[in-house]
PDB file of C-alpha atoms and ligand atoms in Angstrom:
ATOM      1  CA  UNK A   1      21.651  -1.042  23.500  1.00  0.00           C
ATOM      2  CA  UNK A   2      24.167  -0.183  26.170  1.00  0.00           C
ATOM      3  CA  UNK A   3      26.162   2.607  24.525  1.00  0.00           C
ATOM      4  CA  UNK A   4      25.243   6.214  25.193  1.00  0.00           C
ATOM      5  CA  UNK A   5      23.103   7.671  22.393  1.00  0.00           C
ATOM      6  CA  UNK A   6      23.285  11.390  21.623  1.00  0.00           C
ATOM      7  CA  UNK A   7      21.213  13.028  18.899  1.00  0.00           C
ATOM      8  CA  UNK A   8      22.910  16.117  17.447  1.00  0.00           C
ATOM      9  CA  UNK A   9      19.926  17.986  16.109  1.00  0.00           C
ATOM     10  CA  UNK A  10      17.851  21.040  15.314  1.00  0.00           C
ATOM     11  CA  UNK A  11      14.552  20.261  16.990  1.00  0.00           C
ATOM     12  CA  UNK A  12      12.261  21.706  14.280  1.00  0.00           C
ATOM     13  CA  UNK A  13      13.814  19.564  11.554  1.00  0.00           C
ATOM     14  CA  UNK A  14      11.674  16.660  10.330  1.00  0.00           C
ATOM     15  CA  UNK A  15      14.843  14.663   9.703  1.00  0.00           C
ATOM     16  CA  UNK A  16      15.615  14.965  13.431  1.00  0.00           C
ATOM     17  CA  UNK A  17      11.998  14.273  14.392  1.00  0.00           C
ATOM     18  CA  UNK A  18      12.064  10.918  12.568  1.00  0.00           C
ATOM     19  CA  UNK A  19      15.109   9.837  14.591  1.00  0.00           C
ATOM     20  CA  UNK A  20      13.348  10.828  17.844  1.00  0.00           C
ATOM     21  CA  UNK A  21      10.174   9.000  16.771  1.00  0.00           C
ATOM     22  CA  UNK A  22      12.115   5.838  15.942  1.00  0.00           C
ATOM     23  CA  UNK A  23      13.962   6.019  19.276  1.00  0.00           C
ATOM     24  CA  UNK A  24      10.667   6.495  21.128  1.00  0.00           C
ATOM     25  CA  UNK A  25       9.140   3.535  19.285  1.00  0.00           C
ATOM     26  CA  UNK A  26      11.950   1.149  20.236  1.00  0.00           C
ATOM     27  CA  UNK A  27      12.391   2.617  23.732  1.00  0.00           C
ATOM     28  CA  UNK A  28      15.967   3.837  23.209  1.00  0.00           C
ATOM     29  CA  UNK A  29      16.875   6.748  25.537  1.00  0.00           C
ATOM     30  CA  UNK A  30      18.349   9.671  23.589  1.00  0.00           C
ATOM     31  CA  UNK A  31      20.325  12.622  24.881  1.00  0.00           C
ATOM     32  CA  UNK A  32      19.719  15.668  22.725  1.00  0.00           C
ATOM     33  CA  UNK A  33      22.196  18.351  21.706  1.00  0.00           C
ATOM     34  CA  UNK A  34      20.794  21.322  19.838  1.00  0.00           C
ATOM     35  CA  UNK A  35      22.430  23.385  17.064  1.00  0.00           C
ATOM     36  CA  UNK A  36      20.958  26.494  15.455  1.00  0.00           C
ATOM     37  CA  UNK A  37      21.275  25.774  11.735  1.00  0.00           C
ATOM     38  CA  UNK A  38      20.061  29.274  10.863  1.00  0.00           C
ATOM     39  CA  UNK A  39      23.150  30.631  12.655  1.00  0.00           C
ATOM     40  CA  UNK A  40      25.412  28.116  10.902  1.00  0.00           C
ATOM     41  CA  UNK A  41      26.245  26.150  14.046  1.00  0.00           C
ATOM     42  CA  UNK A  42      26.716  22.937  12.012  1.00  0.00           C
ATOM     43  CA  UNK A  43      29.288  24.625   9.789  1.00  0.00           C
ATOM     44  CA  UNK A  44      31.899  25.443  12.423  1.00  0.00           C
ATOM     45  CA  UNK A  45      35.369  23.870  12.072  1.00  0.00           C
ATOM     46  CA  UNK A  46      34.718  21.957  15.303  1.00  0.00           C
ATOM     47  CA  UNK A  47      31.435  20.462  14.087  1.00  0.00           C
ATOM     48  CA  UNK A  48      32.916  19.573  10.669  1.00  0.00           C
ATOM     49  CA  UNK A  49      35.942  17.915  12.279  1.00  0.00           C
ATOM     50  CA  UNK A  50      34.197  16.080  15.111  1.00  0.00           C
ATOM     51  CA  UNK A  51      30.552  15.448  14.213  1.00  0.00           C
ATOM     52  CA  UNK A  52      29.806  15.521  10.467  1.00  0.00           C
ATOM     53  CA  UNK A  53      32.153  16.644   7.697  1.00  0.00           C
ATOM     54  CA  UNK A  54      28.997  17.259   5.636  1.00  0.00           C
ATOM     55  CA  UNK A  55      27.917  20.072   7.973  1.00  0.00           C
ATOM     56  CA  UNK A  56      24.400  18.827   8.618  1.00  0.00           C
ATOM     57  CA  UNK A  57      22.214  17.396  11.340  1.00  0.00           C
ATOM     58  CA  UNK A  58      20.798  14.987  12.404  1.00  0.00           C
ATOM     59  CA  UNK A  59      23.776  12.966  13.530  1.00  0.00           C
ATOM     60  CA  UNK A  60      23.347  10.048  15.889  1.00  0.00           C
ATOM     61  CA  UNK A  61      26.290   9.567  18.214  1.00  0.00           C
ATOM     62  CA  UNK A  62      26.713   6.030  19.514  1.00  0.00           C
ATOM     63  CA  UNK A  63      29.406   6.024  22.173  1.00  0.00           C
ATOM     64  CA  UNK A  64      32.248   7.790  20.363  1.00  0.00           C
ATOM     65  CA  UNK A  65      31.066   6.940  16.834  1.00  0.00           C
ATOM     66  CA  UNK A  66      28.813   9.093  14.638  1.00  0.00           C
ATOM     67  CA  UNK A  67      26.114   8.268  12.081  1.00  0.00           C
ATOM     68  CA  UNK A  68      24.950  11.203   9.930  1.00  0.00           C
ATOM     69  CA  UNK A  69      21.979  10.866   7.536  1.00  0.00           C
ATOM     70  CA  UNK A  70      18.604  10.590   9.207  1.00  0.00           C
ATOM     71  CA  UNK A  71      17.477   7.357   7.603  1.00  0.00           C
ATOM     72  CA  UNK A  72      20.746   5.602   8.471  1.00  0.00           C
ATOM     73  CA  UNK A  73      20.387   6.784  12.078  1.00  0.00           C
ATOM     74  CA  UNK A  74      16.783   5.521  12.141  1.00  0.00           C
ATOM     75  CA  UNK A  75      17.901   2.183  10.736  1.00  0.00           C
ATOM     76  CA  UNK A  76      20.552   1.828  13.440  1.00  0.00           C
ATOM     77  CA  UNK A  77      17.912   2.372  16.131  1.00  0.00           C
ATOM     78  CA  UNK A  78      15.253   0.191  14.499  1.00  0.00           C
ATOM     79  CA  UNK A  79      17.491  -2.731  13.517  1.00  0.00           C
ATOM     80  CA  UNK A  80      16.091  -5.921  15.067  1.00  0.00           C
ATOM     81  CA  UNK A  81      12.741  -4.321  15.997  1.00  0.00           C
ATOM     82  CA  UNK A  82       9.243  -4.729  14.547  1.00  0.00           C
ATOM     83  CA  UNK A  83       9.937  -1.691  12.322  1.00  0.00           C
ATOM     84  CA  UNK A  84      12.250  -3.736  10.062  1.00  0.00           C
ATOM     85  CA  UNK A  85      10.473  -6.417   8.016  1.00  0.00           C
ATOM     86  CA  UNK A  86      11.750  -9.978   8.387  1.00  0.00           C
ATOM     87  CA  UNK A  87      10.894 -10.833   4.788  1.00  0.00           C
ATOM     88  CA  UNK A  88      13.758 -10.110   2.369  1.00  0.00           C
ATOM     89  CA  UNK A  89      11.593  -8.521  -0.337  1.00  0.00           C
ATOM     90  CA  UNK A  90       9.787  -6.343   2.194  1.00  0.00           C
ATOM     91  CA  UNK A  91      13.091  -5.225   3.689  1.00  0.00           C
ATOM     92  CA  UNK A  92      14.283  -4.084   0.253  1.00  0.00           C
ATOM     93  CA  UNK A  93      10.894  -2.478  -0.384  1.00  0.00           C
ATOM     94  CA  UNK A  94      11.229  -0.578   2.897  1.00  0.00           C
ATOM     95  CA  UNK A  95      14.612   0.728   1.702  1.00  0.00           C
ATOM     96  CA  UNK A  96      12.968   1.751  -1.585  1.00  0.00           C
ATOM     97  CA  UNK A  97      10.664   4.085   0.350  1.00  0.00           C
ATOM     98  CA  UNK A  98      13.525   5.465   2.456  1.00  0.00           C
ATOM     99  CA  UNK A  99      15.389   6.351  -0.762  1.00  0.00           C
ATOM    100  CA  UNK A 100      12.203   7.774  -2.280  1.00  0.00           C
ATOM    101  CA  UNK A 101      11.805   9.938   0.820  1.00  0.00           C
ATOM    102  CA  UNK A 102      15.326  11.324   0.464  1.00  0.00           C
ATOM    103  CA  UNK A 103      15.257  11.833  -3.313  1.00  0.00           C
ATOM    104  CA  UNK A 104      11.676  12.733  -4.255  1.00  0.00           C
ATOM    105  CA  UNK A 105       9.980  13.922  -1.064  1.00  0.00           C
ATOM    106  CA  UNK A 106      12.314  15.598   1.447  1.00  0.00           C
ATOM    107  CA  UNK A 107      14.298  17.815  -0.981  1.00  0.00           C
ATOM    108  CA  UNK A 108      11.005  19.360  -2.129  1.00  0.00           C
ATOM    109  CA  UNK A 109       8.612  19.374   0.825  1.00  0.00           C
ATOM    110  CA  UNK A 110      11.196  19.895   3.597  1.00  0.00           C
ATOM    111  CA  UNK A 111      13.040  22.603   1.678  1.00  0.00           C
ATOM    112  CA  UNK A 112       9.868  24.551   0.891  1.00  0.00           C
ATOM    113  CA  UNK A 113       8.812  24.224   4.549  1.00  0.00           C
ATOM    114  CA  UNK A 114      12.156  25.587   5.718  1.00  0.00           C
ATOM    115  CA  UNK A 115      12.086  28.470   3.241  1.00  0.00           C
ATOM    116  CA  UNK A 116       8.479  29.486   3.857  1.00  0.00           C
ATOM    117  CA  UNK A 117       8.026  28.664   7.538  1.00  0.00           C
ATOM    118  CA  UNK A 118      11.457  29.358   9.027  1.00  0.00           C
ATOM    119  CA  UNK A 119      13.347  31.695   6.660  1.00  0.00           C
ATOM    120  CA  UNK A 120      10.358  33.623   5.297  1.00  0.00           C
ATOM    121  CA  UNK A 121       9.399  34.486   1.726  1.00  0.00           C
ATOM    122  CA  UNK A 122      10.840  38.023   2.047  1.00  0.00           C
ATOM    123  CA  UNK A 123      14.264  36.683   2.974  1.00  0.00           C
ATOM    124  CA  UNK A 124      14.656  34.237   0.074  1.00  0.00           C
ATOM    125  CA  UNK A 125      17.272  34.955  -2.573  1.00  0.00           C
ATOM    126  CA  UNK A 126      16.584  34.897  -6.324  1.00  0.00           C
ATOM    127  CA  UNK A 127      17.898  31.353  -6.802  1.00  0.00           C
ATOM    128  CA  UNK A 128      15.585  30.052  -4.064  1.00  0.00           C
ATOM    129  CA  UNK A 129      12.585  31.905  -5.487  1.00  0.00           C
ATOM    130  CA  UNK A 130      13.324  30.453  -8.915  1.00  0.00           C
ATOM    131  CA  UNK A 131      13.356  26.916  -7.527  1.00  0.00           C
ATOM    132  CA  UNK A 132      10.058  27.258  -5.669  1.00  0.00           C
ATOM    133  CA  UNK A 133       7.655  26.275  -8.503  1.00  0.00           C
ATOM    134  CA  UNK A 134       9.772  23.245  -9.405  1.00  0.00           C
ATOM    135  CA  UNK A 135       9.880  22.110  -5.796  1.00  0.00           C
ATOM    136  CA  UNK A 136       6.119  22.651  -5.464  1.00  0.00           C
ATOM    137  CA  UNK A 137       5.473  20.496  -8.572  1.00  0.00           C
ATOM    138  CA  UNK A 138       7.888  17.749  -7.472  1.00  0.00           C
ATOM    139  CA  UNK A 139       6.506  17.760  -3.913  1.00  0.00           C
ATOM    140  CA  UNK A 140       2.970  17.305  -5.220  1.00  0.00           C
ATOM    141  CA  UNK A 141       4.166  14.492  -7.489  1.00  0.00           C
ATOM    142  CA  UNK A 142       5.669  12.726  -4.450  1.00  0.00           C
ATOM    143  CA  UNK A 143       2.403  13.111  -2.516  1.00  0.00           C
ATOM    144  CA  UNK A 144       0.499  11.694  -5.525  1.00  0.00           C
ATOM    145  CA  UNK A 145       2.759   8.638  -5.610  1.00  0.00           C
ATOM    146  CA  UNK A 146       2.160   8.099  -1.891  1.00  0.00           C
ATOM    147  CA  UNK A 147      -1.593   8.590  -2.208  1.00  0.00           C
ATOM    148  CA  UNK A 148      -1.852   6.086  -5.090  1.00  0.00           C
ATOM    149  CA  UNK A 149       0.231   3.548  -3.198  1.00  0.00           C
ATOM    150  CA  UNK A 150      -1.887   3.888  -0.058  1.00  0.00           C
ATOM    151  CA  UNK A 151      -5.252   3.677  -1.846  1.00  0.00           C
ATOM    152  CA  UNK A 152      -5.600  -0.040  -1.066  1.00  0.00           C
ATOM    153  CA  UNK A 153      -2.938  -0.409   1.635  1.00  0.00           C
ATOM    154  CA  UNK A 154      -2.780   0.476   5.318  1.00  0.00           C
ATOM    155  CA  UNK A 155       1.028   0.770   5.462  1.00  0.00           C
ATOM    156  CA  UNK A 156       3.772   1.401   2.910  1.00  0.00           C
ATOM    157  CA  UNK A 157       5.256  -2.083   3.176  1.00  0.00           C
ATOM    158  CA  UNK A 158       3.614  -5.377   4.140  1.00  0.00           C
ATOM    159  CA  UNK A 159       0.908  -5.605   6.784  1.00  0.00           C
ATOM    160  CA  UNK A 160       2.318  -3.476   9.599  1.00  0.00           C
ATOM    161  CA  UNK A 161       4.006  -0.187  10.372  1.00  0.00           C
ATOM    162  CA  UNK A 162       7.675  -0.118   9.341  1.00  0.00           C
ATOM    163  CA  UNK A 163      10.484   2.393   9.256  1.00  0.00           C
ATOM    164  CA  UNK A 164       9.196   3.471   5.830  1.00  0.00           C
ATOM    165  CA  UNK A 165       6.047   4.840   7.488  1.00  0.00           C
ATOM    166  CA  UNK A 166       7.989   6.690  10.191  1.00  0.00           C
ATOM    167  CA  UNK A 167      10.442   8.269   7.736  1.00  0.00           C
ATOM    168  CA  UNK A 168       7.725   9.360   5.310  1.00  0.00           C
ATOM    169  CA  UNK A 169       5.478  10.612   8.107  1.00  0.00           C
ATOM    170  CA  UNK A 170       8.123  13.045   9.385  1.00  0.00           C
ATOM    171  CA  UNK A 171       7.746  15.715   6.704  1.00  0.00           C
ATOM    172  CA  UNK A 172       4.324  14.682   5.378  1.00  0.00           C
ATOM    173  CA  UNK A 173       2.533  15.552   8.627  1.00  0.00           C
ATOM    174  CA  UNK A 174       3.946  19.096   8.496  1.00  0.00           C
ATOM    175  CA  UNK A 175       3.604  19.573   4.720  1.00  0.00           C
ATOM    176  CA  UNK A 176       0.866  22.161   5.350  1.00  0.00           C
ATOM    177  CA  UNK A 177       3.644  24.395   6.759  1.00  0.00           C
ATOM    178  CA  UNK A 178       5.052  24.378   3.219  1.00  0.00           C
ATOM    179  CA  UNK A 179       1.583  25.274   1.854  1.00  0.00           C
ATOM    180  CA  UNK A 180       0.852  21.811   0.435  1.00  0.00           C
ATOM    181  CA  UNK A 181      -2.870  21.034   0.449  1.00  0.00           C
ATOM    182  CA  UNK A 182      -3.076  17.589   2.051  1.00  0.00           C
ATOM    183  CA  UNK A 183      -6.856  17.476   1.500  1.00  0.00           C
ATOM    184  CA  UNK A 184      -5.973  16.557  -2.096  1.00  0.00           C
ATOM    185  CA  UNK A 185      -4.483  13.298  -0.802  1.00  0.00           C
ATOM    186  CA  UNK A 186      -7.201  11.473   1.184  1.00  0.00           C
ATOM    187  CA  UNK A 187      -5.346   8.156   1.438  1.00  0.00           C
ATOM    188  CA  UNK A 188      -2.332   9.976   2.836  1.00  0.00           C
ATOM    189  CA  UNK A 189      -4.542  11.655   5.449  1.00  0.00           C
ATOM    190  CA  UNK A 190      -6.047   8.293   6.527  1.00  0.00           C
ATOM    191  CA  UNK A 191      -2.539   6.792   6.746  1.00  0.00           C
ATOM    192  CA  UNK A 192      -1.332   9.689   8.926  1.00  0.00           C
ATOM    193  CA  UNK A 193      -4.340   9.208  11.230  1.00  0.00           C
ATOM    194  CA  UNK A 194      -3.465   5.497  11.421  1.00  0.00           C
ATOM    195  CA  UNK A 195       0.123   6.299  12.433  1.00  0.00           C
ATOM    196  CA  UNK A 196      -1.043   8.764  15.088  1.00  0.00           C
ATOM    197  CA  UNK A 197      -3.371   6.113  16.551  1.00  0.00           C
ATOM    198  CA  UNK A 198      -0.808   3.334  16.303  1.00  0.00           C
ATOM    199  CA  UNK A 199       2.233   5.242  17.507  1.00  0.00           C
ATOM    200  CA  UNK A 200       1.722   5.374  21.258  1.00  0.00           C
ATOM    201  CA  UNK A 201       5.041   7.031  21.968  1.00  0.00           C
ATOM    202  CA  UNK A 202       4.588  10.042  19.701  1.00  0.00           C
ATOM    203  CA  UNK A 203       4.568  12.573  22.526  1.00  0.00           C
ATOM    204  CA  UNK A 204       8.038  11.355  23.604  1.00  0.00           C
ATOM    205  CA  UNK A 205       9.403  12.481  20.230  1.00  0.00           C
ATOM    206  CA  UNK A 206       8.053  16.039  20.457  1.00  0.00           C
TER     207      UNK A 206
HETATM  208  N1  GSH B   1      20.028  13.729   3.881  1.00  0.00           N
HETATM  209  C1  GSH B   1      20.245  14.342   5.163  1.00  0.00           C
HETATM  210  C2  GSH B   1      19.757  15.786   5.111  1.00  0.00           C
HETATM  211  C3  GSH B   1      20.245  16.564   6.306  1.00  0.00           C
HETATM  212  C4  GSH B   1      19.881  18.024   6.212  1.00  0.00           C
HETATM  213  O1  GSH B   1      19.599  18.559   5.131  1.00  0.00           O
HETATM  214  N2  GSH B   1      19.897  18.675   7.363  1.00  0.00           N
HETATM  215  C5  GSH B   1      19.571  20.077   7.423  1.00  0.00           C
HETATM  216  C6  GSH B   1      18.429  20.286   8.421  1.00  0.00           C
HETATM  217  S1  GSH B   1      17.017  19.255   8.056  1.00  0.00           S
HETATM  218  C7  GSH B   1      20.778  20.853   7.920  1.00  0.00           C
HETATM  219  O2  GSH B   1      21.527  20.369   8.734  1.00  0.00           O
HETATM  220  N3  GSH B   1      20.948  22.079   7.435  1.00  0.00           N
HETATM  221  C8  GSH B   1      21.987  22.939   7.911  1.00  0.00           C
HETATM  222  C9  GSH B   1      23.003  23.258   6.875  1.00  0.00           C
HETATM  223  O3  GSH B   1      22.954  22.690   5.763  1.00  0.00           O
HETATM  224  O4  GSH B   1      23.850  24.076   7.192  1.00  0.00           O
HETATM  225  C10 GSH B   1      19.495  13.562   6.246  1.00  0.00           C
HETATM  226  O5  GSH B   1      18.507  12.896   5.942  1.00  0.00           O
HETATM  227  O6  GSH B   1      19.915  13.589   7.409  1.00  0.00           O
END
């Protein structure tokens, strides 16, 4: 990769962490540009016009082009590496888990983490408070699905670590910050330990 890579990010976000972890894994040097999402820095006219019309980070800048959506950014970085299965079925299965992460996992676990750990229970509005039990239930359902899948597997797809593992690891390993009890999911815990052992570049993504 010869083009300059800039990650527009908020460092505490798991969506941004997964992009950093993927970059570290494939050895791609990333410049980092921080935005305070609590202060609305991704909602300014300049950000909306020049970085992401959807007003969110992460956004991976490649030269003068921009890729929003964390899993798309991860895919760009991982394309051609050992994180993307060669087998056609496995590649589609990897995408299945990336979509699962965005639909069933992240909207529940990441949102509860942000509300409880960064905004604070006292600061939540009525609509957010009302959604909390539903997000708790759906987050636990996602963790159950993962735990069942991992009962007799080491990795989500095939025989080695893929992008599916990196993307699901991002918010699972901090789910305790959203008050999820990971002890209820022993196969998930073993899988996280496996990733931490396997992923030699983890400290580069901190
Ligand atoms: N599906 C998007 C979600 C991006 C997202 O929700 N980003 C949050 C931080 S994790 C954000 O930018 N929030 C600020 C805002 O909405 O103003 C992805 O995977 O990148």
